[in-house]
XYZ file of C-alpha atoms in Angstrom:
345
model
C -4.773 -9.882 84.403
C -1.085 -10.832 84.659
C -1.399 -10.604 88.468
C -4.309 -12.999 88.405
C -2.647 -15.638 86.263
C 0.426 -15.486 88.417
C -1.744 -16.046 91.570
C -3.462 -18.898 89.673
C -0.120 -20.457 88.979
C 1.000 -19.855 92.638
C -1.917 -21.770 94.027
C -1.399 -24.700 91.635
C 2.152 -24.942 92.852
C 1.213 -24.620 96.338
C 2.828 -21.431 97.046
C -0.287 -19.916 98.805
C 0.149 -22.447 101.510
C 3.964 -22.109 101.874
C 4.742 -20.279 105.210
C 7.927 -18.827 103.570
C 5.880 -17.018 100.982
C 2.966 -15.679 103.062
C 4.039 -12.074 103.048
C 4.248 -12.152 99.164
C 1.035 -13.931 98.821
C -0.655 -11.496 101.275
C 0.763 -8.391 99.246
C -0.260 -9.876 95.821
C -3.713 -10.545 97.083
C -4.177 -7.293 98.507
C -2.841 -5.622 95.248
C -5.195 -7.854 93.212
C -7.983 -6.606 95.420
C -6.974 -3.112 94.840
C -6.682 -3.429 91.064
C -10.108 -5.112 90.919
C -11.587 -2.126 92.726
C -9.945 0.540 90.320
C -11.152 -1.762 87.321
C -14.648 -1.588 88.547
C -14.548 2.242 89.392
C -13.007 2.681 85.860
C -15.995 0.836 84.451
C -18.388 2.890 86.406
C -16.504 5.979 85.157
C -17.059 4.922 81.570
C -20.757 4.132 82.069
C -21.162 7.736 83.813
C -19.496 9.033 80.522
C -22.074 7.172 78.344
C -24.926 8.598 80.395
C -23.393 12.117 80.538
C -24.040 12.220 84.093
C -21.795 15.203 85.158
C -22.117 14.488 89.107
C -21.284 10.827 88.716
C -18.104 11.716 86.511
C -16.891 14.231 88.868
C -17.270 11.739 91.957
C -15.803 8.870 90.197
C -12.850 10.828 88.776
C -11.982 11.647 92.504
C -12.400 8.123 93.272
C -10.133 6.660 90.765
C -7.366 9.313 91.449
C -7.534 8.544 95.131
C -6.726 5.028 94.055
C -3.711 5.884 92.192
C -5.061 6.306 88.632
C -3.256 9.263 86.830
C -5.084 11.940 84.619
C -3.479 10.352 81.526
C -5.250 7.165 81.739
C -7.642 6.771 78.824
C -10.750 6.567 80.992
C -9.745 9.847 82.744
C -9.052 11.397 79.274
C -12.696 10.652 78.085
C -14.224 11.773 81.395
C -12.517 15.236 81.133
C -13.683 15.410 77.446
C -17.143 14.635 78.486
C -17.068 17.240 81.209
C -15.881 20.034 78.895
C -18.526 19.139 76.205
C -21.080 19.378 79.115
C -19.790 22.575 80.357
C -19.932 24.157 76.660
C -23.651 22.631 76.308
C -24.521 24.431 79.608
C -23.403 27.603 78.116
C -24.974 27.227 75.044
C -28.290 26.275 76.956
C -27.973 29.557 78.780
C -27.655 31.565 75.707
C -30.715 29.902 74.291
C -32.717 30.649 77.552
C -31.697 34.304 77.281
C -32.607 34.460 73.585
C -36.063 32.757 74.348
C -36.599 35.475 77.118
C -35.545 38.322 74.869
C -37.690 36.814 72.028
C -34.842 37.240 69.749
C -35.684 34.778 67.212
C -32.609 35.759 64.878
C -30.248 34.705 67.624
C -32.445 31.791 68.735
C -32.264 30.374 65.103
C -28.431 30.576 65.185
C -28.112 29.154 68.530
C -30.546 26.268 67.867
C -28.755 25.330 64.623
C -25.495 25.346 66.844
C -27.267 23.223 69.340
C -28.433 20.608 66.610
C -24.648 20.486 65.277
C -23.476 19.434 68.615
C -26.410 16.931 69.451
C -27.466 18.967 72.243
C -31.065 18.052 73.010
C -32.788 19.314 76.093
C -36.026 20.960 77.089
C -34.576 24.301 76.433
C -33.399 23.192 73.020
C -36.795 21.781 72.273
C -38.670 24.730 73.275
C -36.383 26.742 70.902
C -37.120 24.211 68.162
C -40.847 24.530 68.443
C -40.551 28.360 67.957
C -38.086 28.127 65.115
C -40.188 25.424 63.363
C -43.317 27.527 63.921
C -41.696 30.618 62.328
C -40.483 28.517 59.451
C -43.978 27.043 59.056
C -45.732 30.277 59.185
C -43.466 31.551 56.429
C -43.984 28.608 54.316
C -47.854 28.742 54.891
C -47.930 32.498 53.936
C -45.880 31.956 50.844
C -48.287 29.111 49.940
C -51.226 31.367 50.146
C -49.414 33.647 47.700
C -48.802 30.790 45.387
C -52.234 29.573 45.532
C -53.643 33.015 44.549
C -51.090 33.389 41.786
C -51.952 29.867 40.424
C -55.509 30.279 41.269
C -55.761 26.954 43.086
C -58.740 26.465 45.330
C -57.293 23.239 47.076
C -54.027 24.823 47.824
C -55.487 27.875 49.122
C -57.761 25.609 51.456
C -54.812 23.789 52.817
C -52.836 26.827 53.778
C -55.919 28.574 55.538
C -56.328 25.085 57.421
C -52.754 25.592 58.576
C -53.221 29.076 59.553
C -56.360 28.062 61.853
C -53.975 25.212 63.354
C -51.148 27.384 64.038
C -53.242 30.379 65.157
C -51.858 32.792 62.262
C -53.868 36.054 62.016
C -53.404 39.343 60.216
C -53.968 41.190 56.944
C -52.432 38.569 54.716
C -54.783 35.771 56.015
C -57.626 38.062 55.707
C -56.750 38.734 52.296
C -56.373 35.062 51.656
C -59.970 34.579 53.123
C -61.293 36.921 50.439
C -59.686 35.312 47.749
C -60.840 31.829 48.885
C -64.400 33.321 48.627
C -63.877 34.484 45.083
C -62.366 31.130 44.119
C -65.333 29.267 45.393
C -67.729 31.486 43.615
C -65.998 31.256 40.511
C -65.225 27.464 40.897
C -69.109 27.027 41.174
C -69.777 28.854 37.794
C -66.668 27.361 36.177
C -67.953 23.779 37.176
C -70.901 24.336 34.745
C -68.310 24.700 31.985
C -65.909 21.988 33.042
C -68.332 19.153 31.779
C -68.237 20.535 28.169
C -64.540 21.039 28.227
C -63.936 17.521 29.564
C -66.104 16.083 26.481
C -64.147 18.410 24.026
C -60.896 17.144 25.515
C -61.791 13.691 24.971
C -63.003 13.921 21.465
C -60.012 16.225 20.413
C -57.735 13.344 21.193
C -59.988 10.502 19.473
C -59.375 8.958 16.199
C -61.955 10.897 14.452
C -60.878 14.199 15.956
C -63.289 17.343 16.463
C -65.443 19.487 14.306
C -66.858 22.954 14.774
C -69.928 21.434 16.245
C -67.953 19.854 19.074
C -66.785 23.231 20.174
C -70.367 24.901 20.301
C -71.347 23.177 23.648
C -68.210 24.679 25.455
C -68.860 28.095 23.777
C -72.451 27.895 25.186
C -71.440 26.895 28.600
C -69.036 29.829 28.701
C -71.584 32.262 27.701
C -74.036 31.046 30.065
C -71.346 31.312 32.920
C -70.637 34.905 31.953
C -74.272 35.711 32.256
C -74.284 34.125 35.676
C -71.498 36.219 36.843
C -68.337 34.700 35.727
C -65.827 37.620 34.649
C -64.117 37.126 31.362
C -61.005 38.148 33.138
C -61.050 35.399 35.680
C -58.604 32.561 35.559
C -61.118 29.999 35.166
C -62.660 31.627 32.176
C -59.343 32.357 30.736
C -58.431 28.465 30.976
C -61.418 27.541 28.980
C -61.076 30.289 26.459
C -57.451 28.803 25.795
C -59.153 25.264 25.319
C -61.534 26.830 22.868
C -58.718 28.461 20.888
C -56.883 25.186 21.071
C -59.596 23.170 19.601
C -60.035 25.884 16.645
C -56.404 25.603 15.923
C -56.884 21.910 15.777
C -59.536 22.068 13.220
C -57.488 24.557 11.207
C -54.541 21.894 11.402
C -56.345 19.004 9.983
C -56.211 20.320 6.327
C -52.387 20.995 6.682
C -51.792 17.430 8.119
C -53.732 15.960 5.250
C -51.695 18.006 2.633
C -48.300 16.955 4.083
C -49.432 13.365 4.275
C -50.304 13.518 0.646
C -46.834 15.140 -0.100
C -45.079 12.494 1.875
C -46.832 9.740 0.116
C -46.100 11.178 -3.449
C -42.787 9.317 -4.135
C -42.636 11.063 -7.458
C -42.453 14.449 -5.991
C -39.278 16.423 -6.708
C -38.798 17.366 -2.938
C -35.739 15.814 -1.352
C -36.130 13.536 1.441
C -34.590 15.863 3.891
C -37.301 18.503 2.844
C -39.904 16.019 3.279
C -38.708 15.141 6.595
C -38.584 18.753 7.775
C -42.050 19.274 6.513
C -43.382 16.308 8.573
C -41.438 17.208 11.677
C -42.953 20.855 11.595
C -46.519 19.849 11.139
C -46.147 16.987 13.611
C -44.720 19.300 16.168
C -47.904 21.646 16.019
C -50.243 18.498 16.153
C -48.364 17.101 19.367
C -48.413 20.617 21.089
C -51.952 20.758 20.521
C -52.551 17.312 21.991
C -53.680 15.551 19.047
C -51.813 12.290 19.473
C -54.834 9.872 19.228
C -56.300 11.450 15.910
C -55.961 8.960 13.039
C -54.230 11.488 10.591
C -51.608 12.507 13.150
C -50.967 8.703 13.875
C -50.205 8.307 10.187
C -48.133 11.482 10.113
C -46.078 10.061 12.819
C -45.573 6.795 11.134
C -44.503 8.692 8.093
C -42.202 10.971 10.235
C -40.487 7.606 11.531
C -39.973 6.324 7.916
C -38.599 9.780 6.635
C -36.343 10.012 9.770
C -34.857 6.522 8.818
C -34.479 7.592 5.174
C -32.554 10.710 6.435
C -30.405 8.703 8.749
C -29.448 6.358 5.934
C -28.662 8.999 3.488
C -26.374 10.796 6.093
C -24.774 7.453 6.704
C -24.175 6.962 2.925
C -22.753 10.592 2.596
C -20.583 10.132 5.604
C -19.138 6.700 4.259
C -18.438 8.435 0.911
C -16.640 11.377 2.575
C -14.447 11.098 5.503
C -14.069 15.010 5.527
C -17.791 15.317 6.330
C -17.892 14.189 9.912
C -21.209 15.656 10.734
C -23.995 17.580 9.321
C -24.836 21.219 10.118
C -26.961 21.899 13.227
C -29.787 23.163 11.001
C -30.208 19.808 9.512
C -30.048 17.787 12.905
C -33.039 17.817 15.449
C -32.793 17.612 19.217
C -32.758 13.790 20.058
C -35.489 14.421 22.644
C -37.631 16.145 20.298
C -37.167 13.328 17.520
C -38.056 10.619 20.245
C -41.251 12.478 21.194
C -42.376 11.993 17.557
C -41.459 8.382 17.178
């Protein structure tokens, strides 16, 4: 750039036409042309580095060195670095090819991970990735089949077996899963006849009026009919509905306790302390919430009273703390977990 500027100044001053300066101008022009060719070659060298073209890099290195560029030039340093990286990648590719040929999936996975770390991506690496990912997918699918059986989830088992078909997975585990799927389907067909009664019971159990023993009878009848049709009492479906039935029976038993607690909380003349009433409300409300009775009218009333007594307890504690600086906190026994209190509010 300095020489270009000097030549421009020389032309402006008329030195380029001065006979006395002809040799200087000719030499300068020649040097400027040489430097331009070097700059062009260096630009081509950087482009070849970006393209990671080994043959082009080697050819251009030879060209620029022939024009006088030294090895410590930034462009040459970068080119040598790229060539070294390409050589290492070639060695890694050869190792991957050998692992593919030997069907050594353990080594293949390690080499594939190494290739990903250095950003190497070619047909060999992609082929290794397909195998590694397939192995991982197979393991994930087999684990999913086991989980589906444990959870007795028909949809998950269907999905897992679909994946087996797509990947061509076969073997004892797949055959076992198919037999479990058949059991699930048969059981699901019988259980579907119970589900309608169960849905109705669930809806009523969370209504304002709650449920009575007569509301459980349709579920019990449907369960008995399903058993008569072949549904095992030890099956996961039957067990699920058995839990629903027991839950409903527990709800019915809890109604009287809820009403008794509400009466106690409403009785302002009672000798029971605010803290004792709060604990009583908390204990019974916990039972109701655990049974899913949030929408029942008496539970809604109990929750409102719980909030009221929660406020009274907090006020009483605040007064005690203000009266005595030594009592900085109440015992853990008297304090409830904040999340649990929030659930009841």
